[in-house]
Coordinates of N, CA and C in Angstrom, one line a residue:
M1500 N 0.9 -1.2 0.0 CA 0.0 0.0 0.0 C 0.9 1.2 0.0
H1501 N 0.4 2.2 -0.7 CA 1.1 3.5 -0.6 C 0.1 4.6 -0.4
A1502 N 0.6 5.7 0.3 CA -0.3 6.8 0.6 C 0.0 8.0 -0.2
A1503 N -1.0 8.7 -0.6 CA -0.9 10.0 -1.3 C -1.9 10.9 -0.8
S1504 N -1.5 12.1 -0.3 CA -2.4 13.0 0.3 C -3.4 12.4 1.3
G1505 N -3.0 11.6 2.2 CA -3.8 11.0 3.2 C -4.7 9.9 2.7
Q1506 N -4.6 9.5 1.5 CA -5.4 8.4 0.9 C -4.4 7.2 0.7
V1507 N -5.0 6.0 0.8 CA -4.1 4.8 0.7 C -4.6 4.1 -0.6
F1508 N -3.6 3.7 -1.4 CA -3.9 2.9 -2.6 C -3.2 1.6 -2.6
L1509 N -3.9 0.5 -3.0 CA -3.3 -0.8 -3.0 C -2.6 -0.9 -4.4
P1510 N -1.5 -1.6 -4.4 CA -0.8 -1.7 -5.7 C -1.5 -2.7 -6.7
D1511 N -1.3 -2.4 -7.9 CA -1.8 -3.3 -9.0 C -1.3 -4.7 -8.8
S1512 N -0.1 -4.8 -8.3 CA 0.5 -6.1 -8.1 C -0.3 -7.1 -7.2
I1513 N -1.3 -6.6 -6.5 CA -2.1 -7.4 -5.7 C -2.7 -8.6 -6.5
G1514 N -2.9 -8.3 -7.8 CA -3.5 -9.3 -8.7 C -2.5 -10.5 -9.0
L1515 N -1.3 -10.3 -8.6 CA -0.3 -11.4 -8.8 C -0.2 -12.3 -7.6
L1516 N -0.9 -12.0 -6.5 CA -0.9 -12.9 -5.4 C -1.4 -14.3 -5.8
R1517 N -0.7 -15.3 -5.3 CA -1.1 -16.7 -5.6 C -2.0 -17.3 -4.5
N1518 N -3.2 -17.6 -4.9 CA -4.2 -18.3 -4.0 C -4.5 -17.6 -2.7
P1519 N -4.7 -16.3 -2.7 CA -5.1 -15.6 -1.5 C -6.6 -16.1 -1.1
K1520 N -6.9 -16.3 0.1 CA -8.2 -16.6 0.5 C -8.9 -15.4 1.2
F1521 N -8.2 -14.7 2.0 CA -8.8 -13.6 2.7 C -8.0 -12.3 2.5
L1522 N -8.7 -11.2 2.3 CA -8.0 -9.9 2.2 C -8.7 -8.9 3.2
N1523 N -7.9 -8.4 4.1 CA -8.5 -7.5 5.1 C -7.7 -6.2 5.0
V1524 N -8.4 -5.2 4.4 CA -7.8 -3.8 4.3 C -8.6 -2.8 5.1
S1525 N -9.4 -3.3 6.1 CA -10.3 -2.4 6.8 C -9.5 -1.3 7.6
A1526 N -10.2 -0.2 7.7 CA -9.7 0.9 8.5 C -8.3 1.4 8.1
N1527 N -8.1 1.6 6.8 CA -6.8 2.1 6.2 C -6.9 3.3 5.3
K1528 N -8.1 3.9 5.3 CA -8.3 5.1 4.4 C -8.1 4.7 2.9
V1529 N -8.4 3.5 2.5 CA -8.2 3.0 1.2 C -9.3 3.7 0.3
K1530 N -8.8 4.3 -0.8 CA -9.7 5.1 -1.7 C -10.3 4.2 -2.8
A1531 N -9.5 3.2 -3.2 CA -9.9 2.4 -4.4 C -9.2 1.0 -4.3
L1532 N -9.9 0.0 -4.8 CA -9.3 -1.3 -5.0 C -8.9 -1.3 -6.4
P1533 N -7.7 -1.9 -6.7 CA -7.2 -1.9 -8.1 C -8.0 -2.9 -8.9
E1534 N -8.1 -2.6 -10.2 CA -8.8 -3.5 -11.1 C -8.2 -4.9 -11.0
S1535 N -6.9 -5.0 -10.8 CA -6.3 -6.4 -10.7 C -6.8 -7.3 -9.6
I1536 N -7.6 -6.7 -8.7 CA -8.1 -7.5 -7.6 C -9.0 -8.7 -8.2
A1537 N -9.6 -8.4 -9.3 CA -10.5 -9.4 -10.0 C -9.7 -10.6 -10.4
L1538 N -8.4 -10.5 -10.5 CA -7.5 -11.7 -10.8 C -7.3 -12.6 -9.7
C1539 N -7.7 -12.2 -8.5 CA -7.5 -13.1 -7.3 C -8.7 -14.0 -7.1
S1540 N -8.9 -14.9 -8.0 CA -10.1 -15.7 -8.1 C -10.3 -16.7 -6.9
S1541 N -9.2 -16.9 -6.1 CA -9.3 -17.8 -5.0 C -9.8 -17.1 -3.7
L1542 N -10.0 -15.7 -3.8 CA -10.4 -15.0 -2.6 C -11.8 -15.5 -2.2
V1543 N -12.0 -15.7 -0.9 CA -13.2 -16.1 -0.3 C -13.9 -15.0 0.5
E1544 N -13.0 -14.1 1.0 CA -13.5 -13.0 1.8 C -12.7 -11.7 1.6
I1545 N -13.4 -10.6 1.5 CA -12.7 -9.3 1.4 C -13.4 -8.4 2.5
D1546 N -12.6 -7.8 3.4 CA -13.1 -6.9 4.3 C -12.4 -5.5 4.0
A1547 N -13.2 -4.6 3.4 CA -12.7 -3.3 3.0 C -13.6 -2.3 3.7
S1548 N -14.0 -2.6 4.9 CA -14.8 -1.7 5.7 C -14.0 -0.5 6.3
F1549 N -14.7 0.5 6.7 CA -14.1 1.7 7.4 C -13.0 2.3 6.5
N1550 N -13.2 2.6 5.3 CA -12.3 3.2 4.3 C -12.9 4.4 3.7
N1551 N -12.4 4.8 2.5 CA -12.9 5.9 1.8 C -13.3 5.4 0.3
L1552 N -13.7 4.2 0.2 CA -14.0 3.7 -1.2 C -15.1 4.4 -1.8
L1553 N -14.9 4.9 -3.0 CA -15.9 5.6 -3.8 C -16.6 4.7 -4.6
S1554 N -16.0 3.6 -5.1 CA -16.6 2.6 -5.9 C -15.8 1.3 -5.9
L1555 N -16.3 0.3 -6.6 CA -15.5 -0.9 -6.7 C -15.1 -1.0 -8.2
P1556 N -14.0 -1.8 -8.5 CA -13.6 -2.0 -9.9 C -14.8 -2.5 -10.7
I1557 N -14.9 -2.0 -11.9 CA -16.1 -2.3 -12.7 C -16.1 -3.8 -13.1
N1558 N -15.0 -4.5 -13.1 CA -14.9 -5.9 -13.5 C -14.8 -6.8 -12.3
I1559 N -15.0 -6.4 -11.1 CA -14.7 -7.1 -9.9 C -15.5 -8.5 -9.8
G1560 N -16.7 -8.5 -10.3 CA -17.5 -9.7 -10.2 C -17.2 -10.8 -11.1
Y1561 N -16.5 -10.4 -12.2 CA -16.2 -11.5 -13.2 C -15.1 -12.4 -12.8
G1562 N -14.2 -11.9 -12.0 CA -13.1 -12.7 -11.5 C -13.2 -13.4 -10.2
L1563 N -13.9 -12.7 -9.3 CA -14.0 -13.2 -7.9 C -15.2 -14.2 -7.8
V1564 N -15.0 -15.3 -8.5 CA -16.1 -16.3 -8.6 C -16.2 -17.1 -7.3
N1565 N -15.2 -17.1 -6.4 CA -15.3 -17.9 -5.2 C -15.6 -17.0 -3.9
L1566 N -15.8 -15.7 -4.2 CA -16.0 -14.8 -3.0 C -17.3 -15.1 -2.4
E1567 N -17.3 -15.3 -1.0 CA -18.5 -15.6 -0.3 C -18.9 -14.4 0.6
R1568 N -17.9 -13.6 1.0 CA -18.2 -12.5 1.9 C -17.5 -11.2 1.4
L1569 N -18.3 -10.1 1.3 CA -17.8 -8.8 1.0 C -18.3 -7.8 2.0
S1570 N -17.4 -7.3 2.8 CA -17.8 -6.3 3.8 C -17.2 -4.9 3.4
M1571 N -18.1 -4.0 3.2 CA -17.7 -2.7 2.7 C -18.4 -1.6 3.5
Q1572 N -18.9 -1.9 4.7 CA -19.6 -0.9 5.5 C -18.7 0.3 5.8
L1573 N -19.4 1.5 6.0 CA -18.7 2.7 6.3 C -17.7 3.1 5.3
N1574 N -18.1 3.3 4.1 CA -17.3 3.9 3.0 C -18.0 5.0 2.4
K1575 N -17.7 5.4 1.2 CA -18.3 6.5 0.5 C -18.8 6.0 -0.9
T1576 N -19.1 4.8 -1.0 CA -19.5 4.2 -2.3 C -20.8 4.6 -2.8
H1577 N -20.9 5.1 -4.0 CA -22.1 5.6 -4.6 C -22.8 4.5 -5.4
L1578 N -22.1 3.5 -6.0 CA -22.8 2.5 -6.7 C -22.0 1.2 -6.7
L1579 N -22.7 0.1 -6.9 CA -22.2 -1.2 -7.0 C -22.1 -1.5 -8.5
P1580 N -21.0 -2.0 -9.0 CA -21.0 -2.3 -10.5 C -21.9 -3.5 -10.8
P1581 N -22.5 -3.5 -12.0 CA -23.3 -4.6 -12.4 C -22.6 -5.9 -12.3
S1582 N -21.3 -6.0 -12.5 CA -20.6 -7.2 -12.4 C -20.6 -7.9 -11.1
I1583 N -21.0 -7.2 -10.0 CA -21.1 -7.8 -8.7 C -22.2 -8.9 -8.7
C1584 N -23.1 -8.7 -9.6 CA -24.2 -9.7 -9.7 C -23.8 -11.0 -10.3
E1585 N -22.5 -11.1 -10.7 CA -22.0 -12.3 -11.3 C -21.2 -13.1 -10.2
M1586 N -21.2 -12.6 -9.0 CA -20.5 -13.4 -7.9 C -21.5 -14.4 -7.4
K1587 N -21.5 -15.5 -8.0 CA -22.5 -16.6 -7.7 C -22.3 -17.2 -6.4
S1588 N -21.1 -17.1 -5.8 CA -20.8 -17.7 -4.5 C -21.1 -16.8 -3.3
L1589 N -21.4 -15.5 -3.6 CA -21.6 -14.5 -2.6 C -22.7 -14.8 -1.7
R1590 N -22.5 -14.9 -0.4 CA -23.5 -15.2 0.6 C -23.8 -14.0 1.5
F1591 N -22.8 -13.2 1.7 CA -22.8 -12.1 2.6 C -22.3 -10.8 2.0
L1592 N -23.2 -9.8 1.9 CA -22.8 -8.5 1.3 C -23.2 -7.4 2.3
D1593 N -22.3 -6.7 2.9 CA -22.6 -5.6 3.8 C -22.1 -4.3 3.3
V1594 N -23.0 -3.5 2.9 CA -22.6 -2.1 2.4 C -23.4 -1.1 3.1
H1595 N -23.7 -1.3 4.4 CA -24.4 -0.3 5.2 C -23.5 0.9 5.4
F1596 N -24.1 2.1 5.7 CA -23.4 3.3 5.9 C -22.5 3.7 4.7
N1597 N -23.0 3.7 3.5 CA -22.3 4.2 2.4 C -23.2 5.3 1.8
E1598 N -23.0 5.6 0.5 CA -23.8 6.7 -0.1 C -24.4 6.1 -1.4
L1599 N -24.9 4.9 -1.3 CA -25.5 4.2 -2.5 C -26.7 5.0 -2.9
R1600 N -26.8 5.1 -4.2 CA -27.9 5.8 -4.9 C -28.9 4.8 -5.5
G1601 N -28.5 3.6 -5.6 CA -29.3 2.6 -6.3 C -28.6 1.3 -6.3
L1602 N -29.2 0.3 -6.8 CA -28.6 -1.1 -7.0 C -28.6 -1.5 -8.4
P1603 N -27.7 -2.4 -8.8 CA -27.8 -2.9 -10.2 C -29.1 -3.6 -10.4
Q1604 N -29.6 -3.4 -11.6 CA -30.9 -4.0 -12.0 C -30.9 -5.5 -11.9
T1605 N -29.7 -6.1 -12.0 CA -29.6 -7.6 -11.9 C -29.3 -8.1 -10.6
I1606 N -29.5 -7.4 -9.5 CA -29.1 -7.8 -8.2 C -29.7 -9.1 -7.8
G1607 N -30.8 -9.5 -8.4 CA -31.5 -10.8 -8.1 C -30.7 -12.0 -8.5
R1608 N -29.6 -11.8 -9.3 CA -28.8 -12.9 -9.7 C -27.9 -13.4 -8.6
L1609 N -27.9 -12.7 -7.5 CA -27.1 -13.2 -6.3 C -28.0 -14.2 -5.6
T1610 N -28.1 -15.4 -6.2 CA -29.1 -16.4 -5.7 C -28.6 -17.1 -4.4
N1611 N -27.4 -17.0 -4.1 CA -26.9 -17.6 -2.8 C -26.8 -16.6 -1.7
I1612 N -27.2 -15.4 -1.9 CA -27.1 -14.4 -0.9 C -27.9 -14.7 0.4
E1613 N -27.3 -14.7 1.5 CA -28.0 -14.9 2.8 C -28.2 -13.6 3.6
V1614 N -27.2 -12.8 3.5 CA -27.2 -11.5 4.2 C -26.9 -10.4 3.2
L1615 N -27.8 -9.5 3.1 CA -27.7 -8.3 2.2 C -28.0 -7.1 3.1
N1616 N -27.0 -6.4 3.6 CA -27.2 -5.3 4.5 C -27.0 -4.0 3.7
L1617 N -28.1 -3.3 3.5 CA -28.1 -2.0 2.7 C -28.5 -0.9 3.5
S1618 N -28.6 -1.0 4.8 CA -29.1 0.1 5.7 C -28.2 1.3 5.6
S1619 N -28.9 2.4 5.9 CA -28.3 3.8 5.9 C -27.6 4.1 4.6
N1620 N -28.4 4.0 3.6 CA -28.0 4.4 2.2 C -29.2 5.0 1.5
F1621 N -29.1 5.2 0.3 CA -30.2 5.6 -0.6 C -30.9 6.9 -0.3
S1622 N -30.2 7.9 0.0 CA -30.8 9.2 0.2 C -31.6 9.7 -1.0
D1623 N -31.1 9.3 -2.2 CA -31.8 9.7 -3.4 C -32.4 8.6 -4.2
L1624 N -32.7 7.5 -3.5 CA -33.3 6.3 -4.2 C -34.7 6.6 -4.6
E1625 N -34.9 6.3 -5.9 CA -36.3 6.5 -6.4 C -37.1 5.2 -6.5
E1626 N -36.4 4.1 -6.8 CA -37.0 2.8 -6.9 C -36.0 1.7 -6.7
L1627 N -36.5 0.5 -6.2 CA -35.7 -0.7 -6.1 C -35.8 -1.4 -7.5
P1628 N -34.7 -2.2 -7.8 CA -34.8 -3.0 -9.0 C -35.9 -4.0 -8.9
E1629 N -36.5 -4.3 -10.0 CA -37.7 -5.1 -10.1 C -37.5 -6.5 -9.5
E1630 N -36.2 -7.0 -9.6 CA -35.9 -8.3 -9.1 C -36.0 -8.5 -7.6
I1631 N -35.9 -7.4 -6.9 CA -36.0 -7.5 -5.4 C -37.1 -6.6 -4.9
G1632 N -37.7 -5.7 -5.6 CA -38.7 -4.8 -5.2 C -40.0 -5.3 -5.2

């Protein structure tokens, strides 16, 4: 990790890690996860809570096919990329206390989801996706 003006950035080389199962970057002022995180297909859990994440990499869901838990509470995330709906193994998604303005229309594809915590978001939400609403 390297810091620039008080923000922390993870290196692109994180995608070169061999067989990581867990990634905990919580409470580090991380502003963004690198696109290369999607190359870590063996990840089962990511804890990126208590940071400054504005968004997730657009391709994150296509590579993290084994991810079961994604904790992102207390960030500044405005949207979840549609690719997150491709995480077929995802059972736990916690994005409470963010700045979400909506959900991907295909959120219903998360067929194994057991916990979906969206509390304290959606100040500008106009409607829920048809798949869950």
